[in-house]
mmCIF file of C-alpha atoms in Angstrom:
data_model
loop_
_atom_site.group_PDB
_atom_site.id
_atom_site.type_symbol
_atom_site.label_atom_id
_atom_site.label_comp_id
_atom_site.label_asym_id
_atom_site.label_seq_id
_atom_site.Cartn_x
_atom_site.Cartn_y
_atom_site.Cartn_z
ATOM 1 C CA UNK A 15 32.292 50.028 130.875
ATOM 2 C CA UNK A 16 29.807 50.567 127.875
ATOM 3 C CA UNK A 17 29.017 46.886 127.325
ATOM 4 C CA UNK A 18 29.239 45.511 131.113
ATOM 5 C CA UNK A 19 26.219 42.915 131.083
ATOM 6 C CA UNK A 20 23.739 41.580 133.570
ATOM 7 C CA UNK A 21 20.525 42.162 135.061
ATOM 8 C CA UNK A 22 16.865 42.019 133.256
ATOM 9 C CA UNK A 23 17.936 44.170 130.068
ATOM 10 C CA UNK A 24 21.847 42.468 129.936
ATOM 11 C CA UNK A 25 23.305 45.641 128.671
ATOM 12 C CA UNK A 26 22.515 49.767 128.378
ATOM 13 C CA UNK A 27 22.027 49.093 124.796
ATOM 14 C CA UNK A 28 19.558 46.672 125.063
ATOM 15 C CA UNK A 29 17.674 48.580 128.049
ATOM 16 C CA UNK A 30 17.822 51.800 125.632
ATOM 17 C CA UNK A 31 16.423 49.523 122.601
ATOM 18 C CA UNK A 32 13.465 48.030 124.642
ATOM 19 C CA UNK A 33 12.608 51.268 125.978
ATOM 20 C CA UNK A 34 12.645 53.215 122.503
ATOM 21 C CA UNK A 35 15.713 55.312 123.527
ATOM 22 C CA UNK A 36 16.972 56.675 120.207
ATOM 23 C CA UNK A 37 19.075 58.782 120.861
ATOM 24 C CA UNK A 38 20.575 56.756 123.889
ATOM 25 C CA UNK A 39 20.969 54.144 121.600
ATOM 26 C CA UNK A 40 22.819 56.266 118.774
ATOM 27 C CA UNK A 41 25.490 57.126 121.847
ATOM 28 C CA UNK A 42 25.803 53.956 122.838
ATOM 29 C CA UNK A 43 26.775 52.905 119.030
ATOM 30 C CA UNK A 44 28.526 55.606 118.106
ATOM 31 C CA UNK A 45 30.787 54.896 121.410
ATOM 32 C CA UNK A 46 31.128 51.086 120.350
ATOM 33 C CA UNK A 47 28.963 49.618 122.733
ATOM 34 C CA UNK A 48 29.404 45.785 121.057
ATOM 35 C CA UNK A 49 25.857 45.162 119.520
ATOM 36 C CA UNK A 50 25.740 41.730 119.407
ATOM 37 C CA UNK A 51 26.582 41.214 123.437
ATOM 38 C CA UNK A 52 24.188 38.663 124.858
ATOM 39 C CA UNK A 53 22.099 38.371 128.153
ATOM 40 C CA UNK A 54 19.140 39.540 129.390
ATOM 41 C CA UNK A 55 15.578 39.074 128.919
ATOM 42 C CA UNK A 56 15.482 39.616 125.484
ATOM 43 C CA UNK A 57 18.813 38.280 124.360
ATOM 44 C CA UNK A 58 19.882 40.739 122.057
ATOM 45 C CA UNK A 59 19.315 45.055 121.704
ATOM 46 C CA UNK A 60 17.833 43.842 118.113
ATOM 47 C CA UNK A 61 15.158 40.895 119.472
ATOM 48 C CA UNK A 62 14.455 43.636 122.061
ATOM 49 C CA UNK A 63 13.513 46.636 119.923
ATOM 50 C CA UNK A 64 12.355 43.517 117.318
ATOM 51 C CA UNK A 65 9.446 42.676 120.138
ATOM 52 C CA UNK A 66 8.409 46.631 121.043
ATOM 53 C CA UNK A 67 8.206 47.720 117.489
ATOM 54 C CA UNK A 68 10.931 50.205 117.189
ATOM 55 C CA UNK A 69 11.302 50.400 113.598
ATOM 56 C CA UNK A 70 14.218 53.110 113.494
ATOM 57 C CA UNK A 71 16.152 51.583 116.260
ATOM 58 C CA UNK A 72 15.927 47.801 114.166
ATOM 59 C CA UNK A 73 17.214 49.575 111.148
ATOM 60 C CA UNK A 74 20.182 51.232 113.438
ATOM 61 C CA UNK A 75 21.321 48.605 115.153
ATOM 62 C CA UNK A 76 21.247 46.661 111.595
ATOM 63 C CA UNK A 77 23.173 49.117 110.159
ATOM 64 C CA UNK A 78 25.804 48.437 112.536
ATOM 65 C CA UNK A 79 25.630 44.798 111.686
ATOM 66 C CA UNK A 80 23.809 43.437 114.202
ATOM 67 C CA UNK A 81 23.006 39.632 113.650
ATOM 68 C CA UNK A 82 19.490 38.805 112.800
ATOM 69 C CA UNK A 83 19.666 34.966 113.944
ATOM 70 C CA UNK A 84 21.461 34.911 117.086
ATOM 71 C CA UNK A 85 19.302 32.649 119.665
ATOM 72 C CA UNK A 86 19.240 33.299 123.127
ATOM 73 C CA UNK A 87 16.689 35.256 125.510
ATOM 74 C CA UNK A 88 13.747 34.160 127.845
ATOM 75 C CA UNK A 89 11.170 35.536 125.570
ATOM 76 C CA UNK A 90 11.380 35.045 122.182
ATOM 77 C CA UNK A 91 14.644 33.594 121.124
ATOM 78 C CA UNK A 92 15.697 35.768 118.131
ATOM 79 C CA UNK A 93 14.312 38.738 116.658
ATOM 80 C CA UNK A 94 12.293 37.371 114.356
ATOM 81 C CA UNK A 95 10.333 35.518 116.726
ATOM 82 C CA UNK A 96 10.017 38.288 118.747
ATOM 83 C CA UNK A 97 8.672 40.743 115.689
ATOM 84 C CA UNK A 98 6.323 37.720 114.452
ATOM 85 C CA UNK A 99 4.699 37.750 117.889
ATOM 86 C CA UNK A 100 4.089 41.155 118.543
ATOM 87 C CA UNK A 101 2.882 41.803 114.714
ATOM 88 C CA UNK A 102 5.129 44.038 113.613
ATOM 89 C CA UNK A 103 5.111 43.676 109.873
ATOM 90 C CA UNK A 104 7.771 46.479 108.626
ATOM 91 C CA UNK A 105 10.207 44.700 110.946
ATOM 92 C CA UNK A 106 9.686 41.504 109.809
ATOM 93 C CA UNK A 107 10.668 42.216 106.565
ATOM 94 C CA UNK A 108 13.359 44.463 107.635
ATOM 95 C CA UNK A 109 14.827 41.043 109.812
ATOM 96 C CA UNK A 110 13.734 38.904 106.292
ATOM 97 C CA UNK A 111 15.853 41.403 104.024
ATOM 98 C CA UNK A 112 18.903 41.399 106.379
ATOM 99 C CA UNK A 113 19.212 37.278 105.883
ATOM 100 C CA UNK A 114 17.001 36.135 109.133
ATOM 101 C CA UNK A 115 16.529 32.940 108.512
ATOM 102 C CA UNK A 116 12.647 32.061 107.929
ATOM 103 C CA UNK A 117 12.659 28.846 109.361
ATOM 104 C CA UNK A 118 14.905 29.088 112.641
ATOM 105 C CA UNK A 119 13.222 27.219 115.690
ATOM 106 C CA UNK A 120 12.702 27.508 119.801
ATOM 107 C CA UNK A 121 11.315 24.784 121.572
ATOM 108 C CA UNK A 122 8.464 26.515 123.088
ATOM 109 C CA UNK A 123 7.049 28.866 120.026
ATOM 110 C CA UNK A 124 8.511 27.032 116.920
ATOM 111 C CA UNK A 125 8.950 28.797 113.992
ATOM 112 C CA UNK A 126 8.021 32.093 112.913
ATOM 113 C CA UNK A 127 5.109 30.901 110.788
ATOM 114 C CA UNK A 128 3.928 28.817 113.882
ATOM 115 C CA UNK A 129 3.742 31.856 115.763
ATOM 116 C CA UNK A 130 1.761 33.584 112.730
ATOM 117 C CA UNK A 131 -0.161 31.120 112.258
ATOM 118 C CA UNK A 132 -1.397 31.129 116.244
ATOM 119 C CA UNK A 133 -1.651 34.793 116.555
ATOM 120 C CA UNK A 134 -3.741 35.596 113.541
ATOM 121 C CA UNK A 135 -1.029 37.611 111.676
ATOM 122 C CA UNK A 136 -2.217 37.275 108.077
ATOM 123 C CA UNK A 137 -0.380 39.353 106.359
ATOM 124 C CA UNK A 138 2.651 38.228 108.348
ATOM 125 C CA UNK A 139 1.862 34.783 107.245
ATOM 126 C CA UNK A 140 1.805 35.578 103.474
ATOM 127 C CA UNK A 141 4.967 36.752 104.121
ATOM 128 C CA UNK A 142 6.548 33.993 105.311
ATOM 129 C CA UNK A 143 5.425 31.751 102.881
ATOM 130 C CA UNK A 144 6.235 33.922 100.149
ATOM 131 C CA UNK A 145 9.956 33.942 101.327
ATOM 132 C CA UNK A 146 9.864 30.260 101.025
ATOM 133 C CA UNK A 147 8.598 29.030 105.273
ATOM 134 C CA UNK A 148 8.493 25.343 105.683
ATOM 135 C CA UNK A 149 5.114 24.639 106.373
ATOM 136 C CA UNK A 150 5.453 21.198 107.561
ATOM 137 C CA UNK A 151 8.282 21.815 110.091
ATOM 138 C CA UNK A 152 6.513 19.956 112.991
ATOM 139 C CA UNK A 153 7.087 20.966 116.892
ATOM 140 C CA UNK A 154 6.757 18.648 119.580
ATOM 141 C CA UNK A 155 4.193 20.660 121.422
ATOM 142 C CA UNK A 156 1.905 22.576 119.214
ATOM 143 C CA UNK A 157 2.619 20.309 115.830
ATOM 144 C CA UNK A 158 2.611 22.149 112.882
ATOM 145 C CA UNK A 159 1.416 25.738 111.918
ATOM 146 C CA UNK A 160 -1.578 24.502 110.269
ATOM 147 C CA UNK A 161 -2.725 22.946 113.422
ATOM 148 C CA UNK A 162 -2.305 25.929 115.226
ATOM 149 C CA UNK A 163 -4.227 27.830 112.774
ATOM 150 C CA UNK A 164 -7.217 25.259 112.976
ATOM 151 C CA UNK A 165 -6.914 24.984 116.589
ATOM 152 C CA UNK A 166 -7.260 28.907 116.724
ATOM 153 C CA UNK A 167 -9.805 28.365 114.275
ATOM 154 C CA UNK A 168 -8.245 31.101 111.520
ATOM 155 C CA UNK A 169 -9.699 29.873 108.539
ATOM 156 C CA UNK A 170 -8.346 32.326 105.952
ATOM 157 C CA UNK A 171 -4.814 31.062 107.261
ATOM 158 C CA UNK A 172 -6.128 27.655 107.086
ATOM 159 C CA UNK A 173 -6.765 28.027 103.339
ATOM 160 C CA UNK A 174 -3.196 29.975 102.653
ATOM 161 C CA UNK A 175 -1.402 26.818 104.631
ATOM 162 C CA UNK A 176 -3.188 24.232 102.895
ATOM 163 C CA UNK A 177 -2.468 26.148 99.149
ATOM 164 C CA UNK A 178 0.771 26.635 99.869
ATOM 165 C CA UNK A 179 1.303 22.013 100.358
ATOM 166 C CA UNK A 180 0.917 22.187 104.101
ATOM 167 C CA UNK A 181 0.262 18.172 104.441
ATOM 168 C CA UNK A 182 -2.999 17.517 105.846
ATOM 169 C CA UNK A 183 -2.292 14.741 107.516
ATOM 170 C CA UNK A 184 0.821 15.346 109.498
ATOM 171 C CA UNK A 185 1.206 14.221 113.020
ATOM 172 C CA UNK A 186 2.482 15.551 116.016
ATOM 173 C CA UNK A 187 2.051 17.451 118.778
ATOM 174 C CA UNK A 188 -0.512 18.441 121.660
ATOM 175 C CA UNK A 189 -3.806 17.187 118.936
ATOM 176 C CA UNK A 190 -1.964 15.194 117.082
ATOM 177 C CA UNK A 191 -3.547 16.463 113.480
ATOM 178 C CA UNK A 192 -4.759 19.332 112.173
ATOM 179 C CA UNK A 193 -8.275 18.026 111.933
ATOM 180 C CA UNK A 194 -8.159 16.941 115.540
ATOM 181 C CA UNK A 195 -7.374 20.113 116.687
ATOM 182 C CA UNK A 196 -10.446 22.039 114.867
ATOM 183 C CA UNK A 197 -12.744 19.708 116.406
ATOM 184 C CA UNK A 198 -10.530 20.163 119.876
ATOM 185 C CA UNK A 199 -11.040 24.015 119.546
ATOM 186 C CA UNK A 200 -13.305 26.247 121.716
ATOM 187 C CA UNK A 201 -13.880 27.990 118.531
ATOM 188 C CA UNK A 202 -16.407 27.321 115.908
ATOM 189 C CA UNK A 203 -14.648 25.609 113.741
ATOM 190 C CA UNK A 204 -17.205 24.273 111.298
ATOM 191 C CA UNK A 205 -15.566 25.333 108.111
ATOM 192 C CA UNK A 206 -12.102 24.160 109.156
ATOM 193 C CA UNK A 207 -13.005 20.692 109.548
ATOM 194 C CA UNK A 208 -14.780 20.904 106.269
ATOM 195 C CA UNK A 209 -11.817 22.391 104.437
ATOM 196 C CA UNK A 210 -9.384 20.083 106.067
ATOM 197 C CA UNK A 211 -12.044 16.707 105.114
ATOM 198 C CA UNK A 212 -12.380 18.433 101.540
ATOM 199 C CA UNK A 213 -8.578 18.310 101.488
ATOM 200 C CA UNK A 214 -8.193 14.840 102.164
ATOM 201 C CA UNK A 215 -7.845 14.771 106.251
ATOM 202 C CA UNK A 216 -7.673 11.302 107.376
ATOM 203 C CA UNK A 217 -10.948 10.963 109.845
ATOM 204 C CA UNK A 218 -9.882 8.324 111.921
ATOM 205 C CA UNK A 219 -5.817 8.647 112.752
ATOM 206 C CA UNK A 220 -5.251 8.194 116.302
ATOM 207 C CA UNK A 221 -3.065 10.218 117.972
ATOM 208 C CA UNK A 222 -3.108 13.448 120.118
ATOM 209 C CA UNK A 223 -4.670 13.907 123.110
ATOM 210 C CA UNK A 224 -8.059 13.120 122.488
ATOM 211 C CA UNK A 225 -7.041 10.759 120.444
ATOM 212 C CA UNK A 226 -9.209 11.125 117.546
ATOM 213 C CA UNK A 227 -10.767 13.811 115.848
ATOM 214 C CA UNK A 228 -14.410 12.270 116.320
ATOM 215 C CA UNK A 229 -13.378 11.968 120.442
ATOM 216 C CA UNK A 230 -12.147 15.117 120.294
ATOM 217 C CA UNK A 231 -15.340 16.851 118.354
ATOM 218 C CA UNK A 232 -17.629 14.643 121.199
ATOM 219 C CA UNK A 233 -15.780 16.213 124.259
ATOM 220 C CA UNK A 234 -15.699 19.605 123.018
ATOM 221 C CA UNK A 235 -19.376 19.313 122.273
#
């Protein structure tokens, strides 16, 4: 049975994806192994070879209509998420083109340009933006992506947040602002909090764990 599922990978397609498999994975289509079958680890064969990088095998199992924004999977959720993490530009747009949706969440990671935001993926970031990410979708743990650009103290995606209306002064999450989370950062985050102050940050919201920016900026020395 081509598409019996259990076990870490779910199914032989999806262990052939994650592994790089090619050719295993061309049998495995060309034999109508179902591509969208669900389990495993990774959830899909697409959010597996989405998270290892496997450019031919994404375009492959696309071509046989795989779809971009299922969610399920320990890891990453969907594909997207999965690419966005790992830094895998050429498959990000290759998900974007085939009608991922930008903005889809998971609890833990948020959305795609949370994750790029986080992990330093610049380019990845422009991106996003540029195909029209929410940059004020807040997430109950981490906030929104400009906070976790501040806290990781990523300036450059700081400034491309901020140009592109990310609202200063939005609260939520672990630090409650973005200002509050440059001054919670073990980073040197000098220029952050002076970017964020130039664009209007709110000095004294409470909120967060610290619960101010200025407590915040006093424990972290």
């Amino acid at each position: 049975d081509i598409d019996i599922h259990g076990g870490k990978y779910g199914t032989a397609l999806q262990a052939a994806s994650y592994e790089g498999h090619e050719s295993i994975v061309n049998m495995l289509l060309d034999n109508n192994a179902n591509v969208n079958i669900q389990g495993g680890s990774y959830g899909t064969a697409l959010q597996a070879a989405s998270a290892k990088g496997y450019e031919s095998i994404v375009k492959k199992l696309l071509d046989y209509n795989a779809d971009v924004n299922i969610k399920e999977g320990i890891w990453y959720n969907t594909a997207l998420l999965a690419a966005v993490n790992n830094g895998h530009e050429t498959i990000v747009k290759m998900l974007l083109n085939g009608n991922a949706d930008v903005n889809i969440q998971e609890d833990y990671y948020g959305t795609a340009l949370h994750i790029a935001s986080y992990e330093s993926h610049e380019t990845i970031v422009k991106l996003l933006l540029d195909r029209n990410a929410d940059v004020n979708i807040q997430i109950w743990r981490i906030g929104t992506a400009l906070q976790s650009a501040s806290y990781k103290g990523h300036e450059s995606i700081v400034k491309m947040l901020l140009d592109s209306n990310a609202d200063v002064n939005l609260q939520g999450g672990k630090y409650g602002t973005a200002l509050q989370a440059a001054a919670a950062s073990h980073h040197k985050c000098d220029k952050i909090v002076k970017l964020l102050l130039d664009k209007g940050a709110n000095v004294n919201i409470k909120g967060g764990e610290y619960y101010t920016a200025l407590q915040a900026a006093s424990y972290k020395g």
